[in-house]
Amino acid sequence: MVCLLLGLPASAFAQEVGASVDAVATEAAAGADSRRARVQGDETFLAGHTCIAPGPVADTGPIVCEARINPVLPPFYFDIAWHMDAEMDERVIDTVSIRRQGENEPFQSFSDVGSSVVPQIEHNGFETIDVNFDGYLDFRLLAQTTAGPNTLYRNWLWSEEEMHFVESAPLDAIVSPEFDADTQEIVSRWRSSAAEGGIDIYIWEEGKPVLIHRETDRYSGEGQCTRLFYDRIGGRLEQTGEGACS
C-alpha cells in the first residue's frame, strides 16, 4: 500500500530507503571519525603527576607539579608557593596557582590553602586522583602532619561544566579517605580513641559525599569488643545491628 501511494515499485522503494540509511550511516561515521581525531586516545594518556621539589632548605622556590587530568585536556602545571613556619618546623602552603601547558598566566589560583606539614613529607602530599569517579583527576594536599591513623586532606575537584577546580569542604572532613572506583564508594577508616574506632562508607550524591554505612568497634575494659552497625534509612543514619567484633 505504501509503495503504491508513493508511486514507486517495491524494489525501487527499498533501494531508496537503503540509500538513505547508508547516507546517514556514512555521515555518522564521518562525524565520529572527526571527533576522534580531535581527542587524544587513551593509549597516550598517562594518569598521574610529577613534581619538582625545591633544592636545599634555603631554597624557597615553589614546588612545581605537572599533571594530565584527562586525555581531552592539556597538561596542567601546579605552582605551589610555600614558606617555613620556624616555630612549628613545618612547610606551610601559601597559594596554589594552576596554568595550562603553553600558557604563562594561571587560569586559577587558591590562597589560604590550609596545608601545613613537616618538610620530610614530599610536596606536602600533593596527589592527583579521581575522587568522585567522573573520569577526571582531582588534586589534594595533606592538611596537617599527624602521628595517628586519622589523616585529613584538602581536596579540589575538577568541574567539567565550569572547566576549573572547586574546593570540597565535605570531602575535606572525611578522615583517611580511600576511593574504590569499582564500587564508586569512599571508605574511611578512623579512630576516635584507644577504645573506639571504625569504618565509614560514603557515596556521591548531587556532588557531595553522603554517609550510607558505619561500623563502630567499641572495646571494654575487659578486652571485649562490640561492633555496632549503622545504615542510612530515610535520610538518617540508624543503628541496624550489633555483634562481636570479628
mmCIF file of N, CA and C in Angstrom, residues 16-121:
data_model
loop_
_atom_site.group_PDB
_atom_site.id
_atom_site.type_symbol
_atom_site.label_atom_id
_atom_site.label_comp_id
_atom_site.label_asym_id
_atom_site.label_seq_id
_atom_site.Cartn_x
_atom_site.Cartn_y
_atom_site.Cartn_z
ATOM 1 N N GLU A 16 15.719 3.060 -2.405
ATOM 2 C CA GLU A 16 15.797 4.444 -1.937
ATOM 3 C C GLU A 16 15.980 4.509 -0.430
ATOM 4 N N VAL A 17 15.202 3.660 0.295
ATOM 5 C CA VAL A 17 15.356 3.622 1.757
ATOM 6 C C VAL A 17 16.750 3.170 2.134
ATOM 7 N N GLY A 18 17.239 2.144 1.453
ATOM 8 C CA GLY A 18 18.588 1.644 1.746
ATOM 9 C C GLY A 18 19.639 2.701 1.512
ATOM 10 N N ALA A 19 19.490 3.450 0.418
ATOM 11 C CA ALA A 19 20.458 4.503 0.124
ATOM 12 C C ALA A 19 20.424 5.586 1.185
ATOM 13 N N SER A 20 19.215 5.914 1.662
ATOM 14 C CA SER A 20 19.080 6.932 2.699
ATOM 15 C C SER A 20 19.749 6.489 3.992
ATOM 16 N N VAL A 21 19.514 5.230 4.386
ATOM 17 C CA VAL A 21 20.141 4.696 5.593
ATOM 18 C C VAL A 21 21.651 4.692 5.461
ATOM 19 N N ASP A 22 22.147 4.286 4.285
ATOM 20 C CA ASP A 22 23.592 4.268 4.060
ATOM 21 C C ASP A 22 24.183 5.670 4.173
ATOM 22 N N ALA A 23 23.458 6.662 3.664
ATOM 23 C CA ALA A 23 23.952 8.036 3.721
ATOM 24 C C ALA A 23 24.046 8.528 5.159
ATOM 25 N N VAL A 24 23.005 8.217 5.950
ATOM 26 C CA VAL A 24 23.018 8.608 7.361
ATOM 27 C C VAL A 24 24.159 7.920 8.101
ATOM 28 N N ALA A 25 24.344 6.630 7.830
ATOM 29 C CA ALA A 25 25.412 5.876 8.494
ATOM 30 C C ALA A 25 26.776 6.432 8.110
ATOM 31 N N THR A 26 26.941 6.779 6.828
ATOM 32 C CA THR A 26 28.222 7.329 6.368
ATOM 33 C C THR A 26 28.510 8.666 7.029
ATOM 34 N N GLU A 27 27.463 9.507 7.133
ATOM 35 C CA GLU A 27 27.624 10.815 7.777
ATOM 36 C C GLU A 27 27.961 10.659 9.257
ATOM 37 N N ALA A 28 27.276 9.718 9.926
ATOM 38 C CA ALA A 28 27.544 9.493 11.355
ATOM 39 C C ALA A 28 28.959 8.989 11.578
ATOM 40 N N ALA A 29 29.402 8.076 10.691
ATOM 41 C CA ALA A 29 30.766 7.548 10.810
ATOM 42 C C ALA A 29 31.795 8.645 10.607
ATOM 43 N N ALA A 30 31.530 9.519 9.625
ATOM 44 C CA ALA A 30 32.463 10.619 9.371
ATOM 45 C C ALA A 30 32.526 11.562 10.563
ATOM 46 N N GLY A 31 31.348 11.822 11.165
ATOM 47 C CA GLY A 31 31.325 12.675 12.347
ATOM 48 C C GLY A 31 32.094 12.069 13.507
ATOM 49 N N ALA A 32 31.943 10.761 13.703
ATOM 50 C CA ALA A 32 32.669 10.073 14.777
ATOM 51 C C ALA A 32 34.165 10.115 14.529
ATOM 52 N N ASP A 33 34.577 9.906 13.282
ATOM 53 C CA ASP A 33 35.999 9.974 12.950
ATOM 54 C C ASP A 33 36.553 11.364 13.237
ATOM 55 N N SER A 34 35.760 12.390 12.892
ATOM 56 C CA SER A 34 36.196 13.761 13.131
ATOM 57 C C SER A 34 36.373 14.033 14.615
ATOM 58 N N ARG A 35 35.411 13.556 15.422
ATOM 59 C CA ARG A 35 35.521 13.764 16.872
ATOM 60 C C ARG A 35 36.707 13.029 17.449
ATOM 61 N N ARG A 36 36.934 11.802 16.978
ATOM 62 C CA ARG A 36 38.080 11.031 17.486
ATOM 63 C C ARG A 36 39.395 11.697 17.118
ATOM 64 N N ALA A 37 39.427 12.346 15.964
ATOM 65 C CA ALA A 37 40.661 12.996 15.533
ATOM 66 C C ALA A 37 41.021 14.160 16.440
ATOM 67 N N ARG A 38 40.000 14.735 17.097
ATOM 68 C CA ARG A 38 40.262 15.871 17.979
ATOM 69 C C ARG A 38 40.571 15.444 19.407
ATOM 70 N N VAL A 39 40.434 14.191 19.718
ATOM 71 C CA VAL A 39 40.653 13.679 21.078
ATOM 72 C C VAL A 39 41.827 12.722 21.084
ATOM 73 N N GLN A 40 42.759 12.973 21.997
ATOM 74 C CA GLN A 40 43.879 12.056 22.132
ATOM 75 C C GLN A 40 43.401 10.762 22.764
ATOM 76 N N GLY A 41 43.778 9.670 22.187
ATOM 77 C CA GLY A 41 43.317 8.368 22.671
ATOM 78 C C GLY A 41 43.879 8.005 24.026
ATOM 79 N N ASP A 42 43.202 7.066 24.668
ATOM 80 C CA ASP A 42 43.634 6.620 25.992
ATOM 81 C C ASP A 42 45.025 6.033 25.971
ATOM 82 N N GLU A 43 45.439 5.513 24.811
ATOM 83 C CA GLU A 43 46.755 4.883 24.763
ATOM 84 C C GLU A 43 47.878 5.885 24.978
ATOM 85 N N THR A 44 47.589 7.186 24.830
ATOM 86 C CA THR A 44 48.614 8.205 25.054
ATOM 87 C C THR A 44 48.445 8.893 26.403
ATOM 88 N N PHE A 45 47.397 8.544 27.138
ATOM 89 C CA PHE A 45 47.092 9.222 28.393
ATOM 90 C C PHE A 45 47.775 8.526 29.549
ATOM 91 N N LEU A 46 48.686 9.234 30.184
ATOM 92 C CA LEU A 46 49.381 8.703 31.349
ATOM 93 C C LEU A 46 48.881 9.462 32.575
ATOM 94 N N ALA A 47 47.992 8.822 33.315
ATOM 95 C CA ALA A 47 47.438 9.465 34.503
ATOM 96 C C ALA A 47 48.511 9.589 35.572
ATOM 97 N N GLY A 48 48.371 10.606 36.391
ATOM 98 C CA GLY A 48 49.316 10.788 37.473
ATOM 99 C C GLY A 48 49.988 12.143 37.394
ATOM 100 N N HIS A 49 51.090 12.288 38.117
ATOM 101 C CA HIS A 49 51.752 13.583 38.186
ATOM 102 C C HIS A 49 53.234 13.402 38.478
ATOM 103 N N THR A 50 53.988 14.438 38.206
ATOM 104 C CA THR A 50 55.399 14.510 38.589
ATOM 105 C C THR A 50 55.634 15.878 39.206
ATOM 106 N N CYS A 51 56.494 15.935 40.212
ATOM 107 C CA CYS A 51 56.769 17.195 40.904
ATOM 108 C C CYS A 51 58.270 17.446 40.972
ATOM 109 N N ILE A 52 58.616 18.706 40.922
ATOM 110 C CA ILE A 52 59.999 19.138 41.139
ATOM 111 C C ILE A 52 60.029 19.887 42.455
ATOM 112 N N ALA A 53 60.749 19.337 43.412
ATOM 113 C CA ALA A 53 60.815 19.940 44.739
ATOM 114 C C ALA A 53 61.866 21.035 44.768
ATOM 115 N N PRO A 54 61.747 21.965 45.710
ATOM 116 C CA PRO A 54 62.816 22.950 45.895
ATOM 117 C C PRO A 54 64.130 22.257 46.232
ATOM 118 N N GLY A 55 65.218 22.963 46.057
ATOM 119 C CA GLY A 55 66.528 22.398 46.318
ATOM 120 C C GLY A 55 66.858 22.349 47.796
ATOM 121 N N PRO A 56 67.957 22.969 48.207
ATOM 122 C CA PRO A 56 68.336 22.962 49.625
ATOM 123 C C PRO A 56 67.280 23.630 50.493
ATOM 124 N N VAL A 57 67.455 23.487 51.807
ATOM 125 C CA VAL A 57 66.494 24.043 52.752
ATOM 126 C C VAL A 57 66.333 25.543 52.545
ATOM 127 N N ALA A 58 67.395 26.215 52.162
ATOM 128 C CA ALA A 58 67.345 27.663 51.976
ATOM 129 C C ALA A 58 66.584 28.059 50.718
ATOM 130 N N ASP A 59 66.322 27.120 49.834
ATOM 131 C CA ASP A 59 65.614 27.396 48.589
ATOM 132 C C ASP A 59 64.124 27.532 48.875
ATOM 133 N N THR A 60 63.595 28.724 48.643
ATOM 134 C CA THR A 60 62.175 28.974 48.905
ATOM 135 C C THR A 60 61.373 29.006 47.612
ATOM 136 N N GLY A 61 61.946 28.466 46.544
ATOM 137 C CA GLY A 61 61.220 28.415 45.284
ATOM 138 C C GLY A 61 60.003 27.516 45.384
ATOM 139 N N PRO A 62 59.046 27.701 44.475
ATOM 140 C CA PRO A 62 57.803 26.916 44.561
ATOM 141 C C PRO A 62 58.026 25.452 44.208
ATOM 142 N N ILE A 63 57.134 24.621 44.709
ATOM 143 C CA ILE A 63 57.031 23.241 44.242
ATOM 144 C C ILE A 63 56.232 23.299 42.934
ATOM 145 N N VAL A 64 56.751 22.658 41.897
ATOM 146 C CA VAL A 64 56.067 22.680 40.602
ATOM 147 C C VAL A 64 55.695 21.248 40.233
ATOM 148 N N CYS A 65 54.410 21.020 40.020
ATOM 149 C CA CYS A 65 53.919 19.691 39.660
ATOM 150 C C CYS A 65 53.228 19.751 38.299
ATOM 151 N N GLU A 66 53.452 18.730 37.501
ATOM 152 C CA GLU A 66 52.787 18.606 36.209
ATOM 153 C C GLU A 66 51.839 17.420 36.268
ATOM 154 N N ALA A 67 50.635 17.588 35.731
ATOM 155 C CA ALA A 67 49.657 16.507 35.765
ATOM 156 C C ALA A 67 48.764 16.590 34.542
ATOM 157 N N ARG A 68 48.400 15.433 34.054
ATOM 158 C CA ARG A 68 47.410 15.319 32.976
ATOM 159 C C ARG A 68 46.166 14.720 33.619
ATOM 160 N N ILE A 69 45.084 15.487 33.712
ATOM 161 C CA ILE A 69 43.923 15.004 34.458
ATOM 162 C C ILE A 69 42.902 14.291 33.580
ATOM 163 N N ASN A 70 43.039 14.418 32.249
ATOM 164 C CA ASN A 70 42.116 13.762 31.330
ATOM 165 C C ASN A 70 42.712 13.840 29.935
ATOM 166 N N PRO A 71 42.484 12.825 29.090
ATOM 167 C CA PRO A 71 43.105 12.853 27.768
ATOM 168 C C PRO A 71 42.638 13.990 26.870
ATOM 169 N N VAL A 72 41.460 14.575 27.137
ATOM 170 C CA VAL A 72 40.973 15.647 26.267
ATOM 171 C C VAL A 72 41.490 17.017 26.695
ATOM 172 N N LEU A 73 42.177 17.100 27.831
ATOM 173 C CA LEU A 73 42.682 18.365 28.336
ATOM 174 C C LEU A 73 44.198 18.408 28.240
ATOM 175 N N PRO A 74 44.777 19.608 28.087
ATOM 176 C CA PRO A 74 46.236 19.717 28.057
ATOM 177 C C PRO A 74 46.821 19.467 29.437
ATOM 178 N N PRO A 75 48.108 19.208 29.522
ATOM 179 C CA PRO A 75 48.730 19.082 30.843
ATOM 180 C C PRO A 75 48.578 20.374 31.641
ATOM 181 N N PHE A 76 48.430 20.225 32.944
ATOM 182 C CA PHE A 76 48.351 21.360 33.853
ATOM 183 C C PHE A 76 49.644 21.435 34.656
ATOM 184 N N TYR A 77 50.020 22.674 35.001
ATOM 185 C CA TYR A 77 51.159 22.897 35.884
ATOM 186 C C TYR A 77 50.655 23.558 37.165
ATOM 187 N N PHE A 78 51.010 22.966 38.287
ATOM 188 C CA PHE A 78 50.602 23.457 39.598
ATOM 189 C C PHE A 78 51.826 24.112 40.253
ATOM 190 N N ASP A 79 51.792 25.427 40.423
ATOM 191 C CA ASP A 79 52.863 26.156 41.101
ATOM 192 C C ASP A 79 52.446 26.351 42.554
ATOM 193 N N ILE A 80 53.156 25.676 43.452
ATOM 194 C CA ILE A 80 52.772 25.633 44.866
ATOM 195 C C ILE A 80 53.759 26.483 45.671
ATOM 196 N N ALA A 81 53.315 27.677 46.069
ATOM 197 C CA ALA A 81 54.166 28.591 46.849
ATOM 198 C C ALA A 81 54.017 28.267 48.336
ATOM 199 N N TRP A 82 55.110 28.419 49.073
ATOM 200 C CA TRP A 82 55.104 27.994 50.465
ATOM 201 C C TRP A 82 56.091 28.821 51.279
ATOM 202 N N HIS A 83 56.032 28.665 52.599
ATOM 203 C CA HIS A 83 57.039 29.222 53.494
ATOM 204 C C HIS A 83 57.211 28.272 54.671
ATOM 205 N N MET A 84 58.331 28.394 55.354
ATOM 206 C CA MET A 84 58.586 27.566 56.525
ATOM 207 C C MET A 84 58.107 28.272 57.778
ATOM 208 N N ASP A 85 57.360 27.544 58.599
ATOM 209 C CA ASP A 85 56.976 28.024 59.915
ATOM 210 C C ASP A 85 58.073 27.589 60.875
ATOM 211 N N ALA A 86 58.916 28.548 61.285
ATOM 212 C CA ALA A 86 60.074 28.221 62.111
ATOM 213 C C ALA A 86 59.674 27.651 63.462
ATOM 214 N N GLU A 87 58.594 28.145 64.012
ATOM 215 C CA GLU A 87 58.162 27.688 65.332
ATOM 216 C C GLU A 87 57.683 26.240 65.280
ATOM 217 N N MET A 88 56.897 25.891 64.252
ATOM 218 C CA MET A 88 56.359 24.550 64.125
ATOM 219 C C MET A 88 57.274 23.630 63.328
ATOM 220 N N ASP A 89 58.264 24.215 62.641
ATOM 221 C CA ASP A 89 59.146 23.464 61.748
ATOM 222 C C ASP A 89 58.310 22.696 60.707
ATOM 223 N N GLU A 90 57.387 23.429 60.086
ATOM 224 C CA GLU A 90 56.532 22.833 59.066
ATOM 225 C C GLU A 90 56.515 23.716 57.817
ATOM 226 N N ARG A 91 56.286 23.072 56.688
ATOM 227 C CA ARG A 91 56.154 23.799 55.427
ATOM 228 C C ARG A 91 54.682 24.131 55.229
ATOM 229 N N VAL A 92 54.394 25.414 55.134
ATOM 230 C CA VAL A 92 53.023 25.903 55.009
ATOM 231 C C VAL A 92 52.789 26.348 53.563
ATOM 232 N N ILE A 93 51.744 25.826 52.961
ATOM 233 C CA ILE A 93 51.420 26.206 51.590
ATOM 234 C C ILE A 93 50.654 27.526 51.610
ATOM 235 N N ASP A 94 51.147 28.494 50.832
ATOM 236 C CA ASP A 94 50.502 29.808 50.757
ATOM 237 C C ASP A 94 49.477 29.860 49.626
ATOM 238 N N THR A 95 49.898 29.489 48.435
ATOM 239 C CA THR A 95 48.998 29.526 47.280
ATOM 240 C C THR A 95 49.282 28.344 46.351
ATOM 241 N N VAL A 96 48.251 27.970 45.611
ATOM 242 C CA VAL A 96 48.394 27.005 44.519
ATOM 243 C C VAL A 96 47.856 27.671 43.262
ATOM 244 N N SER A 97 48.734 27.895 42.281
ATOM 245 C CA SER A 97 48.342 28.500 41.011
ATOM 246 C C SER A 97 48.426 27.446 39.925
ATOM 247 N N ILE A 98 47.425 27.421 39.047
ATOM 248 C CA ILE A 98 47.326 26.359 38.040
ATOM 249 C C ILE A 98 47.294 26.995 36.655
ATOM 250 N N ARG A 99 48.166 26.538 35.785
ATOM 251 C CA ARG A 99 48.194 27.033 34.402
ATOM 252 C C ARG A 99 48.229 25.859 33.439
ATOM 253 N N ARG A 100 47.783 26.119 32.230
ATOM 254 C CA ARG A 100 47.779 25.104 31.181
ATOM 255 C C ARG A 100 49.118 25.114 30.450
ATOM 256 N N GLN A 101 49.445 23.987 29.892
ATOM 257 C CA GLN A 101 50.663 23.905 29.091
ATOM 258 C C GLN A 101 50.602 24.922 27.956
ATOM 259 N N GLY A 102 51.703 25.650 27.775
ATOM 260 C CA GLY A 102 51.773 26.652 26.731
ATOM 261 C C GLY A 102 51.284 28.022 27.145
ATOM 262 N N GLU A 103 50.808 28.176 28.382
ATOM 263 C CA GLU A 103 50.332 29.456 28.882
ATOM 264 C C GLU A 103 51.180 29.893 30.070
ATOM 265 N N ASN A 104 51.452 31.180 30.144
ATOM 266 C CA ASN A 104 52.274 31.707 31.234
ATOM 267 C C ASN A 104 51.443 32.114 32.447
ATOM 268 N N GLU A 105 50.222 32.553 32.208
ATOM 269 C CA GLU A 105 49.377 33.033 33.299
ATOM 270 C C GLU A 105 48.478 31.912 33.806
ATOM 271 N N PRO A 106 48.297 31.826 35.122
ATOM 272 C CA PRO A 106 47.402 30.795 35.667
ATOM 273 C C PRO A 106 45.944 31.094 35.324
ATOM 274 N N PHE A 107 45.175 30.049 35.102
ATOM 275 C CA PHE A 107 43.746 30.230 34.892
ATOM 276 C C PHE A 107 42.983 30.099 36.205
ATOM 277 N N GLN A 108 43.708 29.720 37.274
ATOM 278 C CA GLN A 108 43.056 29.572 38.568
ATOM 279 C C GLN A 108 44.113 29.618 39.666
ATOM 280 N N SER A 109 43.735 30.174 40.818
ATOM 281 C CA SER A 109 44.662 30.247 41.944
ATOM 282 C C SER A 109 43.890 30.134 43.249
ATOM 283 N N PHE A 110 44.488 29.426 44.220
ATOM 284 C CA PHE A 110 43.889 29.259 45.541
ATOM 285 C C PHE A 110 44.844 29.815 46.599
ATOM 286 N N SER A 111 44.304 30.579 47.535
ATOM 287 C CA SER A 111 45.087 31.064 48.668
ATOM 288 C C SER A 111 44.511 30.493 49.951
ATOM 289 N N ASP A 112 45.218 30.731 51.048
ATOM 290 C CA ASP A 112 44.784 30.181 52.348
ATOM 291 C C ASP A 112 44.457 28.695 52.187
ATOM 292 N N VAL A 113 45.451 27.953 51.713
ATOM 293 C CA VAL A 113 45.231 26.574 51.289
ATOM 294 C C VAL A 113 44.934 25.646 52.458
ATOM 295 N N GLY A 114 45.579 25.876 53.594
ATOM 296 C CA GLY A 114 45.307 25.016 54.755
ATOM 297 C C GLY A 114 46.092 23.729 54.745
ATOM 298 N N SER A 115 47.329 23.770 54.252
ATOM 299 C CA SER A 115 48.211 22.597 54.259
ATOM 300 C C SER A 115 49.499 22.966 54.966
ATOM 301 N N SER A 116 49.771 22.317 56.098
ATOM 302 C CA SER A 116 50.965 22.594 56.898
ATOM 303 C C SER A 116 51.505 21.275 57.426
ATOM 304 N N VAL A 117 52.637 20.833 56.862
ATOM 305 C CA VAL A 117 53.200 19.540 57.248
ATOM 306 C C VAL A 117 54.712 19.649 57.376
ATOM 307 N N VAL A 118 55.304 18.656 58.000
ATOM 308 C CA VAL A 118 56.762 18.634 58.143
ATOM 309 C C VAL A 118 57.401 18.498 56.762
ATOM 310 N N PRO A 119 58.564 19.089 56.561
ATOM 311 C CA PRO A 119 59.178 19.084 55.226
ATOM 312 C C PRO A 119 59.592 17.704 54.741
ATOM 313 N N GLN A 120 59.653 16.723 55.647
ATOM 314 C CA GLN A 120 60.001 15.374 55.223
ATOM 315 C C GLN A 120 58.915 14.754 54.338
ATOM 316 N N ILE A 121 57.703 15.287 54.393
ATOM 317 C CA ILE A 121 56.619 14.800 53.542
ATOM 318 C C ILE A 121 56.745 15.482 52.186
#
